[in-house]
């Protein structure tokens, strides 16, 4: 390819760049992403608490030094404190997303990109729903 051919080509659009996206569709996409991220965060804290608890139990069984055991107990305590906060935030945004889907579905599905975002939102809601109960 010659230099002149590359100089006249339009630069490629960045991946994920949405130009002239309808504000309703954009709001739905953003809320879906927030719920997805918060669900992932909550699950991550739960998984980490299991690992931290196993580490504390391992240290107890090995009669580890008291300072080391206390350090890992503090880590476990902090991780356990984060789970209710992550769940509370996820439940808040879950409810917001559910309200948007329930009240705006008919108008969103007719907008460009709206049906795809609705499908994504419904999938995230289905995945997150079991995690909204205590």
N, CA and C atoms as an extended XYZ file, in Angstrom:
402
Properties=species:S:1:pos:R:3:atomname:S:1:resname:S:1:resid:I:1 pbc="F F F"
N         0.846       -1.168        0.000 N   UNK     1
C         0.000        0.000        0.000 CA  UNK     1
C         0.893        1.233        0.000 C   UNK     1
N         0.572        2.214       -0.803 N   UNK     2
C         1.411        3.406       -0.898 CA  UNK     2
C         1.092        4.365        0.239 C   UNK     2
N         2.015        5.313        0.447 N   UNK     3
C         1.812        6.277        1.528 CA  UNK     3
C         0.595        7.148        1.282 C   UNK     3
N         0.352        7.513        0.008 N   UNK     4
C        -0.778        8.386       -0.288 CA  UNK     4
C        -2.106        7.692       -0.007 C   UNK     4
N        -2.159        6.382       -0.197 N   UNK     5
C        -3.398        5.655        0.070 CA  UNK     5
C        -3.715        5.645        1.563 C   UNK     5
N        -2.689        5.492        2.388 N   UNK     6
C        -2.941        5.466        3.828 CA  UNK     6
C        -3.233        6.858        4.368 C   UNK     6
N        -2.709        7.879        3.733 N   UNK     7
C        -2.919        9.237        4.211 CA  UNK     7
C        -4.350        9.704        3.968 C   UNK     7
N        -5.021        9.171        2.948 N   UNK     8
C        -6.372        9.624        2.640 CA  UNK     8
C        -7.453        8.793        3.320 C   UNK     8
N        -7.090        7.654        3.887 N   UNK     9
C        -8.081        6.817        4.555 CA  UNK     9
C        -8.505        7.454        5.874 C   UNK     9
N        -9.759        7.283        6.187 N   UNK    10
C       -10.258        7.798        7.461 CA  UNK    10
C        -9.702        6.943        8.587 C   UNK    10
N        -9.360        7.566        9.700 N   UNK    11
C        -8.854        6.768       10.823 CA  UNK    11
C        -9.956        5.839       11.323 C   UNK    11
N        -9.586        4.658       11.762 N   UNK    12
C       -10.599        3.716       12.245 CA  UNK    12
C       -11.243        4.232       13.526 C   UNK    12
N       -12.523        3.934       13.689 N   UNK    13
C       -13.232        4.304       14.914 CA  UNK    13
C       -12.741        3.420       16.054 C   UNK    13
N       -12.495        3.985       17.218 N   UNK    14
C       -12.097        3.156       18.359 CA  UNK    14
C       -13.189        2.141       18.676 C   UNK    14
N       -12.766        0.944       19.095 N   UNK    15
C       -13.730       -0.091       19.465 CA  UNK    15
C       -14.545        0.396       20.651 C   UNK    15
N       -15.819        0.103       20.621 N   UNK    16
C       -16.670        0.479       21.737 CA  UNK    16
C       -17.158        1.916       21.681 C   UNK    16
N       -16.680        2.709       20.744 N   UNK    17
C       -17.084        4.103       20.633 CA  UNK    17
C       -18.480        4.160       20.032 C   UNK    17
N       -19.391        4.770       20.719 N   UNK    18
C       -20.765        4.857       20.243 CA  UNK    18
C       -21.063        6.318       19.924 C   UNK    18
N       -21.217        6.606       18.657 N   UNK    19
C       -21.519        7.970       18.266 CA  UNK    19
C       -23.022        8.111       18.099 C   UNK    19
N       -23.558        9.197       18.556 N   UNK    20
C       -24.978        9.513       18.414 CA  UNK    20
C       -25.873        8.432       19.007 C   UNK    20
N       -25.490        7.919       20.135 N   UNK    21
C       -26.290        6.897       20.814 CA  UNK    21
C       -27.460        7.573       21.524 C   UNK    21
N       -28.607        6.979       21.417 N   UNK    22
C       -29.791        7.500       22.083 CA  UNK    22
C       -29.539        7.544       23.594 C   UNK    22
N       -29.915        8.640       24.273 N   UNK    23
C       -29.667        8.752       25.719 CA  UNK    23
C       -30.316        7.638       26.549 C   UNK    23
N       -31.500        7.171       26.147 N   UNK    24
C       -32.151        6.080       26.882 CA  UNK    24
C       -31.343        4.792       26.763 C   UNK    24
N       -30.865        4.510       25.561 N   UNK    25
C       -30.077        3.300       25.331 CA  UNK    25
C       -28.752        3.407       26.080 C   UNK    25
N       -28.159        4.591       26.044 N   UNK    26
C       -26.891        4.808       26.740 CA  UNK    26
C       -27.066        4.608       28.248 C   UNK    26
N       -28.133        5.158       28.807 N   UNK    27
C       -28.395        5.000       30.240 CA  UNK    27
C       -28.570        3.526       30.600 C   UNK    27
N       -29.301        2.792       29.761 N   UNK    28
C       -29.502        1.360       29.995 CA  UNK    28
C       -28.168        0.619       29.945 C   UNK    28
N       -27.337        0.943       28.960 N   UNK    29
C       -26.025        0.295       28.820 CA  UNK    29
C       -25.159        0.564       30.046 C   UNK    29
N       -25.164        1.805       30.514 N   UNK    30
C       -24.348        2.175       31.677 CA  UNK    30
C       -24.841        1.457       32.934 C   UNK    30
N       -26.144        1.481       33.170 N   UNK    31
C       -26.700        0.814       34.362 CA  UNK    31
C       -26.435       -0.690       34.319 C   UNK    31
N       -26.526       -1.283       33.131 N   UNK    32
C       -26.227       -2.713       32.991 CA  UNK    32
C       -24.779       -2.981       33.379 C   UNK    32
N       -23.873       -2.132       32.907 N   UNK    33
C       -22.459       -2.284       33.238 CA  UNK    33
C       -22.188       -2.124       34.726 C   UNK    33
N       -22.891       -1.205       35.352 N   UNK    34
C       -22.712       -0.984       36.790 CA  UNK    34
C       -23.148       -2.223       37.573 C   UNK    34
N       -24.309       -2.767       37.233 N   UNK    35
C       -24.787       -3.967       37.942 CA  UNK    35
C       -23.834       -5.129       37.700 C   UNK    35
N       -23.365       -5.276       36.464 N   UNK    36
C       -22.421       -6.356       36.137 CA  UNK    36
C       -21.139       -6.215       36.971 C   UNK    36
N       -20.624       -4.993       37.059 N   UNK    37
C       -19.383       -4.747       37.810 CA  UNK    37
C       -19.582       -4.988       39.304 C   UNK    37
N       -20.694       -4.510       39.859 N   UNK    38
C       -20.943       -4.684       41.290 CA  UNK    38
C       -21.205       -6.143       41.648 C   UNK    38
N       -21.844       -6.876       40.759 N   UNK    39
C       -22.038       -8.313       40.987 CA  UNK    39
C       -20.686       -9.014       41.027 C   UNK    39
N       -19.844       -8.666       40.087 N   UNK    40
C       -18.503       -9.260       40.036 CA  UNK    40
C       -17.720       -8.923       41.311 C   UNK    40
N       -17.864       -7.678       41.772 N   UNK    41
C       -17.178       -7.243       42.992 CA  UNK    41
C       -17.665       -8.039       44.204 C   UNK    41
N       -18.972       -8.199       44.340 N   UNK    42
C       -19.536       -8.942       45.469 CA  UNK    42
C       -19.057      -10.389       45.456 C   UNK    42
N       -19.110      -11.021       44.301 N   UNK    43
C       -18.659      -12.410       44.182 CA  UNK    43
C       -17.175      -12.513       44.503 C   UNK    43
N       -16.412      -11.533       44.074 N   UNK    44
C       -14.975      -11.526       44.346 CA  UNK    44
C       -14.704      -11.456       45.852 C   UNK    44
N       -15.431      -10.595       46.561 N   UNK    45
C       -15.270      -10.509       48.017 CA  UNK    45
C       -15.669      -11.820       48.693 C   UNK    45
N       -16.735      -12.433       48.225 N   UNK    46
C       -17.156      -13.708       48.810 CA  UNK    46
C       -16.098      -14.789       48.590 C   UNK    46
N       -15.566      -14.851       47.382 N   UNK    47
C       -14.510      -15.828       47.090 CA  UNK    47
C       -13.264      -15.556       47.929 C   UNK    47
N       -12.914      -14.270       48.051 N   UNK    48
C       -11.732      -13.912       48.836 CA  UNK    48
C       -11.932      -14.255       50.304 C   UNK    48
N       -13.136      -14.082       50.813 N   UNK    49
C       -13.379      -14.400       52.228 CA  UNK    49
C       -13.195      -15.895       52.486 C   UNK    49
N       -13.563      -16.719       51.527 N   UNK    50
C       -13.357      -18.170       51.669 CA  UNK    50
C       -11.864      -18.475       51.736 C   UNK    50
N       -11.099      -17.858       50.842 N   UNK    51
C        -9.643      -18.074       50.836 CA  UNK    51
C        -9.012      -17.565       52.128 C   UNK    51
N        -9.455      -16.388       52.576 N   UNK    52
C        -8.905      -15.818       53.810 CA  UNK    52
C        -9.237      -16.698       55.017 C   UNK    52
N       -10.456      -17.221       55.056 N   UNK    53
C       -10.862      -18.092       56.167 CA  UNK    53
C       -10.017      -19.371       56.172 C   UNK    53
N        -9.773      -19.923       54.977 N   UNK    54
C        -8.931      -21.123       54.879 CA  UNK    54
C        -7.518      -20.833       55.367 C   UNK    54
N        -7.005      -19.646       55.030 N   UNK    55
C        -5.658      -19.265       55.459 CA  UNK    55
C        -5.602      -19.138       56.983 C   UNK    55
N        -6.609      -18.511       57.573 N   UNK    56
C        -6.651      -18.363       59.032 CA  UNK    56
C        -6.716      -19.736       59.696 C   UNK    56
N        -7.563      -20.607       59.182 N   UNK    57
C        -7.672      -21.959       59.749 CA  UNK    57
C        -6.369      -22.735       59.601 C   UNK    57
N        -5.709      -22.553       58.474 N   UNK    58
C        -4.414      -23.217       58.253 CA  UNK    58
C        -3.382      -22.720       59.264 C   UNK    58
N        -3.351      -21.409       59.482 N   UNK    59
C        -2.396      -20.845       60.435 CA  UNK    59
C        -2.699      -21.320       61.858 C   UNK    59
N        -3.983      -21.431       62.191 N   UNK    60
C        -4.350      -21.930       63.522 CA  UNK    60
C        -3.891      -23.368       63.710 C   UNK    60
N        -4.067      -24.176       62.686 N   UNK    61
C        -3.691      -25.592       62.802 CA  UNK    61
C        -2.178      -25.780       62.847 C   UNK    61
N        -1.437      -24.825       62.307 N   UNK    62
C         0.026      -24.918       62.304 CA  UNK    62
C         0.651      -24.186       63.489 C   UNK    62
N        -0.175      -23.691       64.392 N   UNK    63
C         0.328      -22.910       65.528 CA  UNK    63
C         1.270      -21.804       65.067 C   UNK    63
N         0.803      -21.032       64.098 N   UNK    64
C         1.595      -19.921       63.559 CA  UNK    64
C         1.771      -18.845       64.630 C   UNK    64
N         2.761      -17.986       64.462 N   UNK    65
C         2.956      -16.895       65.425 CA  UNK    65
C         1.681      -16.049       65.555 C   UNK    65
N         1.437      -15.592       66.758 N   UNK    66
C         0.224      -14.840       67.053 CA  UNK    66
C         0.083      -13.616       66.152 C   UNK    66
N         1.164      -12.917       65.899 N   UNK    67
C         1.100      -11.705       65.072 CA  UNK    67
C         0.671      -12.031       63.637 C   UNK    67
N         1.165      -13.137       63.109 N   UNK    68
C         0.794      -13.530       61.745 CA  UNK    68
C        -0.685      -13.924       61.693 C   UNK    68
N        -1.116      -14.672       62.689 N   UNK    69
C        -2.517      -15.084       62.755 CA  UNK    69
C        -3.434      -13.861       62.871 C   UNK    69
N        -3.070      -12.927       63.728 N   UNK    70
C        -3.876      -11.712       63.895 CA  UNK    70
C        -3.937      -10.908       62.603 C   UNK    70
N        -2.814      -10.860       61.895 N   UNK    71
C        -2.762      -10.139       60.622 CA  UNK    71
C        -3.779      -10.723       59.636 C   UNK    71
N        -3.796      -12.024       59.494 N   UNK    72
C        -4.717      -12.654       58.551 CA  UNK    72
C        -6.162      -12.624       59.049 C   UNK    72
N        -6.358      -12.602       60.363 N   UNK    73
C        -7.716      -12.435       60.893 CA  UNK    73
C        -8.237      -11.028       60.576 C   UNK    73
N        -7.349      -10.040       60.660 N   UNK    74
C        -7.735       -8.673       60.295 CA  UNK    74
C        -8.110       -8.586       58.815 C   UNK    74
N        -7.345       -9.260       57.977 N   UNK    75
C        -7.643       -9.280       56.542 CA  UNK    75
C        -9.011       -9.920       56.309 C   UNK    75
N        -9.267      -11.031       56.976 N   UNK    76
C       -10.561      -11.707       56.843 CA  UNK    76
C       -11.693      -10.800       57.315 C   UNK    76
N       -11.512      -10.151       58.435 N   UNK    77
C       -12.536       -9.255       58.971 CA  UNK    77
C       -12.849       -8.135       57.983 C   UNK    77
N       -11.823       -7.553       57.413 N   UNK    78
C       -12.011       -6.470       56.439 CA  UNK    78
C       -12.745       -6.969       55.197 C   UNK    78
N       -12.378       -8.131       54.728 N   UNK    79
C       -13.054       -8.707       53.560 CA  UNK    79
C       -14.524       -8.956       53.870 C   UNK    79
N       -14.810       -9.507       55.041 N   UNK    80
C       -16.196       -9.778       55.430 CA  UNK    80
C       -17.011       -8.494       55.587 C   UNK    80
N       -16.351       -7.413       56.003 N   UNK    81
C       -17.038       -6.123       56.127 CA  UNK    81
C       -17.437       -5.562       54.762 C   UNK    81
N       -16.689       -5.909       53.724 N   UNK    82
C       -16.953       -5.372       52.392 CA  UNK    82
C       -18.145       -6.037       51.710 C   UNK    82
N       -18.457       -7.261       52.084 N   UNK    83
C       -19.531       -8.002       51.403 CA  UNK    83
C       -20.893       -7.310       51.549 C   UNK    83
N       -21.329       -6.933       52.754 N   UNK    84
C       -22.638       -6.268       52.857 CA  UNK    84
C       -22.691       -4.942       52.087 C   UNK    84
N       -21.592       -4.197       52.095 N   UNK    85
C       -21.559       -2.937       51.355 CA  UNK    85
C       -21.685       -3.185       49.851 C   UNK    85
N       -20.942       -4.155       49.354 N   UNK    86
C       -21.016       -4.484       47.926 CA  UNK    86
C       -22.424       -4.965       47.571 C   UNK    86
N       -23.019       -5.757       48.440 N   UNK    87
C       -24.371       -6.253       48.178 CA  UNK    87
C       -25.384       -5.116       48.198 C   UNK    87
N       -25.256       -4.216       49.141 N   UNK    88
C       -26.181       -3.078       49.232 CA  UNK    88
C       -26.123       -2.236       47.961 C   UNK    88
N       -24.903       -1.928       47.507 N   UNK    89
C       -24.750       -1.130       46.286 CA  UNK    89
C       -25.302       -1.875       45.076 C   UNK    89
N       -25.032       -3.179       45.007 N   UNK    90
C       -25.521       -3.960       43.880 CA  UNK    90
C       -27.047       -3.989       43.879 C   UNK    90
N       -27.663       -4.178       45.046 N   UNK    91
C       -29.126       -4.217       45.131 CA  UNK    91
C       -29.740       -2.890       44.687 C   UNK    91
N       -29.102       -1.784       45.061 N   UNK    92
C       -29.606       -0.465       44.667 CA  UNK    92
C       -29.629       -0.327       43.151 C   UNK    92
N       -28.507       -0.627       42.518 N   UNK    93
C       -28.428       -0.488       41.061 CA  UNK    93
C       -29.206       -1.587       40.346 C   UNK    93
N       -29.314       -2.752       40.945 N   UNK    94
C       -30.145       -3.822       40.395 CA  UNK    94
C       -31.581       -3.324       40.281 C   UNK    94
N       -32.076       -2.713       41.350 N   UNK    95
C       -33.455       -2.223       41.351 CA  UNK    95
C       -33.634       -1.110       40.326 C   UNK    95
N       -32.660       -0.215       40.207 N   UNK    96
C       -32.739        0.848       39.203 CA  UNK    96
C       -32.807        0.254       37.799 C   UNK    96
N       -31.946       -0.720       37.524 N   UNK    97
C       -31.925       -1.346       36.203 CA  UNK    97
C       -33.235       -2.078       35.943 C   UNK    97
N       -33.729       -2.784       36.932 N   UNK    98
C       -34.994       -3.516       36.781 CA  UNK    98
C       -36.135       -2.550       36.487 C   UNK    98
N       -36.160       -1.422       37.160 N   UNK    99
C       -37.193       -0.413       36.928 CA  UNK    99
C       -37.121        0.120       35.502 C   UNK    99
N       -35.916        0.399       35.031 N   UNK   100
C       -35.751        0.883       33.654 CA  UNK   100
C       -36.268       -0.152       32.665 C   UNK   100
N       -35.867       -1.399       32.844 N   UNK   101
C       -36.308       -2.460       31.930 CA  UNK   101
C       -37.830       -2.597       31.984 C   UNK   101
N       -38.396       -2.604       33.175 N   UNK   102
C       -39.843       -2.789       33.321 CA  UNK   102
C       -40.653       -1.628       32.749 C   UNK   102
N       -40.176       -0.412       32.935 N   UNK   103
C       -40.974        0.757       32.543 CA  UNK   103
C       -40.676        1.267       31.141 C   UNK   103
N       -39.480        0.977       30.612 N   UNK   104
C       -39.104        1.551       29.322 CA  UNK   104
C       -38.884        0.513       28.229 C   UNK   104
N       -39.179       -0.734       28.506 N   UNK   105
C       -38.893       -1.792       27.531 CA  UNK   105
C       -39.539       -1.526       26.176 C   UNK   105
N       -40.803       -1.151       26.174 N   UNK   106
C       -41.507       -0.976       24.896 CA  UNK   106
C       -40.897        0.140       24.056 C   UNK   106
N       -40.448        1.213       24.686 N   UNK   107
C       -39.838        2.295       23.910 CA  UNK   107
C       -38.386        1.983       23.552 C   UNK   107
N       -37.677        1.281       24.428 N   UNK   108
C       -36.268        0.971       24.165 CA  UNK   108
C       -36.087       -0.022       23.027 C   UNK   108
N       -36.966       -1.007       22.931 N   UNK   109
C       -36.759       -2.057       21.927 CA  UNK   109
C       -36.870       -1.534       20.502 C   UNK   109
N       -37.520       -0.392       20.306 N   UNK   110
C       -37.662        0.180       18.972 CA  UNK   110
C       -36.524        1.132       18.608 C   UNK   110
N       -35.664        1.444       19.551 N   UNK   111
C       -34.545        2.354       19.292 CA  UNK   111
C       -33.350        1.581       18.745 C   UNK   111
N       -32.508        2.243       17.933 N   UNK   112
C       -31.302        1.565       17.430 CA  UNK   112
C       -30.424        1.091       18.589 C   UNK   112
N       -30.128       -0.182       18.594 N   UNK   113
C       -29.306       -0.769       19.645 CA  UNK   113
C       -30.070       -1.071       20.917 C   UNK   113
N       -31.314       -0.666       20.965 N   UNK   114
C       -32.109       -0.832       22.177 CA  UNK   114
C       -32.399       -2.278       22.523 C   UNK   114
N       -32.746       -3.083       21.520 N   UNK   115
C       -33.078       -4.482       21.788 CA  UNK   115
C       -31.858       -5.237       22.309 C   UNK   115
N       -30.697       -4.972       21.720 N   UNK   116
C       -29.469       -5.641       22.179 CA  UNK   116
C       -29.152       -5.257       23.621 C   UNK   116
N       -29.314       -3.990       23.954 N   UNK   117
C       -29.048       -3.546       25.328 CA  UNK   117
C       -30.091       -4.105       26.298 C   UNK   117
N       -31.342       -4.201       25.849 N   UNK   118
C       -32.372       -4.819       26.689 CA  UNK   118
C       -32.037       -6.275       26.974 C   UNK   118
N       -31.605       -6.989       25.942 N   UNK   119
C       -31.234       -8.396       26.122 CA  UNK   119
C       -30.082       -8.529       27.109 C   UNK   119
N       -29.084       -7.638       26.980 N   UNK   120
C       -27.938       -7.666       27.896 CA  UNK   120
C       -28.387       -7.344       29.323 C   UNK   120
N       -29.265       -6.358       29.459 N   UNK   121
C       -29.751       -5.969       30.787 CA  UNK   121
C       -30.531       -7.109       31.436 C   UNK   121
N       -31.379       -7.767       30.665 N   UNK   122
C       -32.162       -8.886       31.207 CA  UNK   122
C       -31.258      -10.042       31.631 C   UNK   122
N       -30.208      -10.286       30.867 N   UNK   123
C       -29.268      -11.356       31.224 CA  UNK   123
C       -28.552      -11.025       32.533 C   UNK   123
N       -28.126       -9.773       32.683 N   UNK   124
C       -27.447       -9.354       33.912 CA  UNK   124
C       -28.412       -9.411       35.094 C   UNK   124
N       -29.648       -8.989       34.884 N   UNK   125
C       -30.638       -9.060       35.963 CA  UNK   125
C       -30.868      -10.501       36.403 C   UNK   125
N       -30.962      -11.399       35.450 N   UNK   126
C       -31.167      -12.819       35.785 CA  UNK   126
C       -29.979      -13.378       36.552 C   UNK   126
N       -28.779      -12.969       36.164 N   UNK   127
C       -27.572      -13.443       36.844 CA  UNK   127
C       -27.458      -12.851       38.248 C   UNK   127
N       -27.842      -11.588       38.389 N   UNK   128
C       -27.665      -10.887       39.664 CA  UNK   128
C       -28.776      -11.167       40.671 C   UNK   128
N       -29.947      -11.527       40.202 N   UNK   129
C       -31.094      -11.671       41.108 CA  UNK   129
C       -30.848      -12.597       42.298 C   UNK   129
N       -30.226      -13.766       42.122 N   UNK   130
C       -29.979      -14.617       43.296 CA  UNK   130
C       -29.061      -13.966       44.335 C   UNK   130
N       -28.304      -12.975       43.927 N   UNK   131
C       -27.361      -12.314       44.836 CA  UNK   131
C       -27.972      -11.099       45.527 C   UNK   131
N       -29.252      -10.827       45.274 N   UNK   132
C       -29.879       -9.659       45.896 CA  UNK   132
C       -30.528       -9.982       47.229 C   UNK   132
N       -30.599      -11.269       47.565 N   UNK   133
C       -31.154      -11.649       48.864 CA  UNK   133
C       -30.014      -11.864       49.845 C   UNK   133
N       -30.295      -11.639       51.101 N   UNK   134
C       -29.235      -11.765       52.110 CA  UNK   134
C       -28.878      -13.164       52.373 C   UNK   134
